[in-house]
C-alpha positions as semicolon CSV with decimal commas, in nm:
position;residue;x (nm);y (nm);z (nm)
1;M;14,763;15,448;7,634
2;D;14,949;15,615;7,921
3;E;15,282;15,450;7,987
4;G;15,201;15,417;8,361
5;Y;14,888;15,217;8,296
6;A;15,067;14,999;8,046
7;N;15,302;14,874;8,314
8;L;15,018;14,768;8,552
9;P;14,929;14,395;8,574
10;T;14,628;14,280;8,380
11;S;14,438;14,170;8,693
12;H;14,439;14,531;8,821
13;L;14,268;14,650;8,503
14;L;13,995;14,382;8,526
15;G;13,907;14,450;8,891
16;S;13,835;14,166;9,129
17;V;13,718;13,922;8,856
18;P;14,011;13,709;8,744
19;A;14,046;13,634;8,378
20;V;14,016;13,271;8,271
21;T;14,282;13,178;8,024
22;Q;14,312;12,878;7,795
23;D;14,576;12,735;8,031
24;D;14,328;12,745;8,322
25;R;14,075;12,543;8,125
26;K;14,332;12,272;8,066
27;H;14,349;12,206;8,443
28;V;13,973;12,118;8,464
29;P;13,932;11,738;8,468
30;P;13,741;11,593;8,167
31;A;13,495;11,419;8,403
32;A;13,395;11,753;8,555
33;Q;13,344;11,900;8,208
34;D;13,119;11,607;8,109
35;A;12,919;11,639;8,431
36;A;12,863;12,008;8,370
37;A;12,751;11,945;8,014
38;T;12,511;11,672;8,126
39;S;12,356;11,892;8,394
40;R;12,262;12,145;8,127
41;L;12,066;11,874;7,942
42;Q;11,829;11,799;8,230
43;E;11,455;11,846;8,185
44;F;11,350;12,208;8,170
45;P;11,206;12,355;8,381
46;P;11,375;12,166;8,663
47;A;11,181;11,991;8,934
48;P;11,133;12,171;9,266
49;G;11,444;12,142;9,478
50;G;11,691;12,303;9,241
51;N;11,882;11,989;9,148
52;G;11,732;11,964;8,799
53;G;11,634;11,599;8,833
54;G;11,378;11,383;9,003
55;Y;11,012;11,320;8,932
56;R;10,801;11,619;8,832
57;P;10,424;11,560;8,821
58;P;10,244;11,702;8,519
59;S;10,069;12,035;8,542
60;G;9,781;11,884;8,350
61;P;9,684;11,572;8,157
62;A;9,823;11,726;7,838
63;D;10,174;11,702;7,980
64;G;10,158;11,325;7,962
65;D;9,999;11,040;8,149
66;V;10,138;10,889;8,463
67;E;10,294;10,602;8,273
68;N;10,488;10,846;8,050
69;Q;10,680;11,002;8,337
70;A;11,052;10,935;8,356
71;D;11,041;10,806;8,711
72;W;10,831;10,495;8,789
73;K;10,771;10,636;9,138
74;G;10,521;10,871;8,975
75;Y;10,272;10,584;8,980
76;F;10,264;10,606;9,361
77;N;10,274;10,985;9,389
78;V;9,933;11,131;9,475
79;A;10,029;11,459;9,310
80;S;10,059;11,276;8,978
81;Y;9,685;11,209;8,973
82;A;9,567;11,550;9,095
83;P;9,523;11,697;8,741
84;Y;9,281;11,417;8,653
85;F;9,037;11,537;8,921
86;N;9,032;11,892;8,782
87;V;8,729;11,857;8,555
88;D;8,411;12,059;8,503
89;T;8,070;11,922;8,594
90;D;7,946;11,971;8,238
91;V;8,226;11,750;8,107
92;V;8,144;11,473;8,355
93;V;7,772;11,488;8,270
94;D;7,851;11,469;7,899
95;R;8,067;11,162;7,957
96;L;7,797;10,999;8,169
97;I;7,554;11,040;7,882
98;S;7,809;10,900;7,638
99;S;7,854;10,594;7,860
100;I;7,483;10,517;7,821
101;Y;7,495;10,583;7,447
102;P;7,826;10,423;7,340
103;M;7,792;10,530;6,975
104;D;7,868;10,888;7,086
105;G;8,247;10,848;7,054
106;F;8,335;10,830;7,422
107;Y;8,702;10,742;7,370
108;R;8,760;11,047;7,151
109;K;8,620;11,265;7,429
110;I;8,865;11,136;7,688
111;D;9,162;11,098;7,455
112;A;9,304;11,444;7,526
113;N;9,173;11,488;7,880
114;P;9,084;11,172;8,076
115;D;8,951;11,222;8,427
116;M;8,940;11,015;8,744
117;Y;8,675;11,223;8,920
118;G;8,383;11,061;8,740
119;P;8,499;10,701;8,780
120;L;8,571;10,751;9,151
121;W;8,226;10,886;9,232
122;I;8,052;10,636;9,005
123;T;8,220;10,346;9,182
124;T;8,160;10,492;9,530
125;T;7,794;10,561;9,456
126;L;7,751;10,211;9,316
127;V;7,902;10,058;9,630
128;F;7,650;10,227;9,859
129;M;7,355;10,167;9,627
130;L;7,428;9,796;9,587
131;A;7,464;9,750;9,962
132;A;7,151;9,948;10,054
133;F;6,924;9,840;9,769
134;G;7,045;9,482;9,789
135;N;6,927;9,466;10,148
136;Y;6,599;9,635;10,064
137;A;6,537;9,403;9,768
138;T;6,588;9,106;9,996
139;Y;6,331;9,255;10,233
140;L;6,079;9,297;9,950
141;M;6,129;8,942;9,826
142;Q;6,082;8,784;10,168
143;N;5,754;8,617;10,243
144;K;5,541;8,785;10,507
145;K;5,595;8,499;10,746
146;D;5,972;8,551;10,728
147;L;5,973;8,927;10,794
148;D;6,026;8,877;11,166
149;I;6,362;8,710;11,111
150;W;6,488;8,955;10,842
151;N;6,779;9,180;10,938
152;F;7,005;9,428;10,760
153;D;7,319;9,256;10,627
154;V;7,613;9,493;10,684
155;G;7,840;9,251;10,502
156;Y;7,692;9,377;10,175
157;F;7,897;9,694;10,214
158;S;8,229;9,513;10,245
159;W;8,146;9,286;9,953
160;A;8,031;9,575;9,734
161;A;8,340;9,784;9,814
162;S;8,583;9,496;9,758
163;V;8,430;9,387;9,428
164;M;8,357;9,729;9,277
165;Y;8,684;9,903;9,372
166;G;8,885;9,594;9,290
167;Y;8,719;9,558;8,951
168;A;8,753;9,927;8,864
169;I;9,127;9,928;8,947
170;I;9,262;9,581;8,872
171;V;9,077;9,488;8,552
172;P;9,177;9,804;8,355
173;A;9,536;9,769;8,478
174;L;9,541;9,403;8,372
175;F;9,420;9,482;8,021
176;F;9,660;9,775;7,999
177;F;9,957;9,544;8,055
178;L;9,811;9,284;7,817
179;F;9,770;9,542;7,542
180;Q;10,124;9,663;7,607
181;Y;10,252;9,306;7,583
182;F;10,087;9,257;7,244
183;G;10,237;9,579;7,110
184;S;9,945;9,821;7,146
185;R;10,059;10,138;7,320
186;Q;9,771;10,248;7,543
187;S;9,717;10,476;7,840
188;L;9,654;10,336;8,187
189;V;9,468;10,649;8,299
190;R;9,241;10,636;7,994
191;F;9,165;10,270;8,067
192;W;9,077;10,354;8,429
193;C;8,857;10,637;8,304
194;M;8,681;10,421;8,045
195;W;8,615;10,128;8,279
196;G;8,496;10,361;8,553
197;Y;8,234;10,519;8,328
198;S;8,128;10,175;8,206
199;L;7,993;10,107;8,557
200;F;7,752;10,400;8,546
201;V;7,477;10,197;8,378
202;F;7,455;9,975;8,687
203;I;7,345;10,271;8,904
204;P;7,000;10,316;8,745
205;A;6,983;9,939;8,702
206;S;7,025;9,889;9,079
207;V;6,721;10,113;9,135
208;L;6,511;9,916;8,888
209;L;6,622;9,589;9,045
210;L;6,409;9,680;9,347
211;I;6,107;9,564;9,147
212;P;6,001;9,244;9,326
213;V;5,948;9,050;9,002
214;E;6,224;8,801;8,932
215;F;6,171;8,787;8,556
216;L;6,194;9,165;8,523
217;R;6,508;9,166;8,734
218;W;6,680;8,927;8,495
219;V;6,575;9,139;8,199
220;I;6,705;9,456;8,365
221;I;7,043;9,309;8,459
222;A;7,079;9,154;8,112
223;L;7,020;9,492;7,948
224;A;7,259;9,668;8,186
225;G;7,531;9,406;8,141
226;G;7,488;9,411;7,763
227;A;7,508;9,791;7,748
228;S;7,821;9,800;7,966
229;S;7,982;9,520;7,765
230;W;7,901;9,691;7,434
231;F;8,043;10,018;7,565
232;I;8,377;9,856;7,654
233;A;8,397;9,663;7,326
234;L;8,331;9,968;7,106
235;N;8,583;10,189;7,283
236;L;8,855;9,923;7,295
237;K;8,804;9,861;6,925
238;E;8,834;10,233;6,856
239;C;9,151;10,282;7,058
240;T;9,317;9,974;6,902
241;E;9,217;10,048;6,544
242;G;9,446;9,862;6,306
243;A;9,552;9,601;6,564
244;D;9,415;9,247;6,567
245;L;9,326;9,220;6,937
246;M;8,970;9,088;6,915
247;V;9,044;8,814;7,169
248;L;9,131;9,072;7,435
249;I;8,832;9,288;7,343
250;A;8,598;8,988;7,366
251;S;8,749;8,892;7,702
252;A;8,686;9,241;7,840
253;S;8,325;9,224;7,723
254;V;8,273;8,886;7,887
255;L;8,406;9,023;8,216
256;Q;8,151;9,305;8,205
257;V;7,871;9,050;8,162
258;A;8,015;8,841;8,445
259;L;8,013;9,147;8,671
260;A;7,646;9,206;8,588
261;L;7,561;8,846;8,674
262;F;7,748;8,875;9,003
263;I;7,551;9,187;9,096
264;K;7,223;9,010;9,026
265;V;7,303;8,680;9,198
266;F;7,477;8,821;9,506
267;F;7,289;9,143;9,581
268;F;6,947;9,086;9,424
269;A;6,889;8,710;9,449
């Protein structure tokens, strides 16, 4: 090397980038080193915002259910549930058929990809059908002399919405926490999906309940309630295979029958 270059300082040879020596590293506080190491262990890829932390909704149901997210605020984030509404019509139709024929392995079909689209529209459709057909059934059952005093009861809509939406949301959540308490790790979204599809059988039943024959109405609602109860029992038994939770399964079945009786007594009396 030329003797002139050998006498130049090292920083001149390296340009404008200063060299970091072992002595410089000693001046970095240990807390800063730990913080830097921890930041590199954040979830990858980082959440939008560039800080590497915070709640990141799944890109699809395969990324994990809402209850598996690190941040409990994900339960109340609308974006968390968006993937569960991205479902094909063919899939929904297949699940509707499976809800009528419970031996078709419904829980295995929703295990990898539960949806909320079907349960939402089933419940909404049922609300309007119970309110409308309940009023019309009352009209058909009235004696001719009482037709002049018959009027449309708008209160049926509020009752139908309160009961159906409340049942479809609260009952699955209640059993989810009960199963968790007794040591059975389940999925809240799958429970919402399963209970939502269990209500589908009441949609054709509400049409048949327009028949103005009381005996046939009781037969129809008994069959619908039994089918819905059997559907819930079979799928709960399948998802809790190996666990002795028959008391909870029986309780869920009884609630389905109770819902059927409520529909008959309140809307189609």
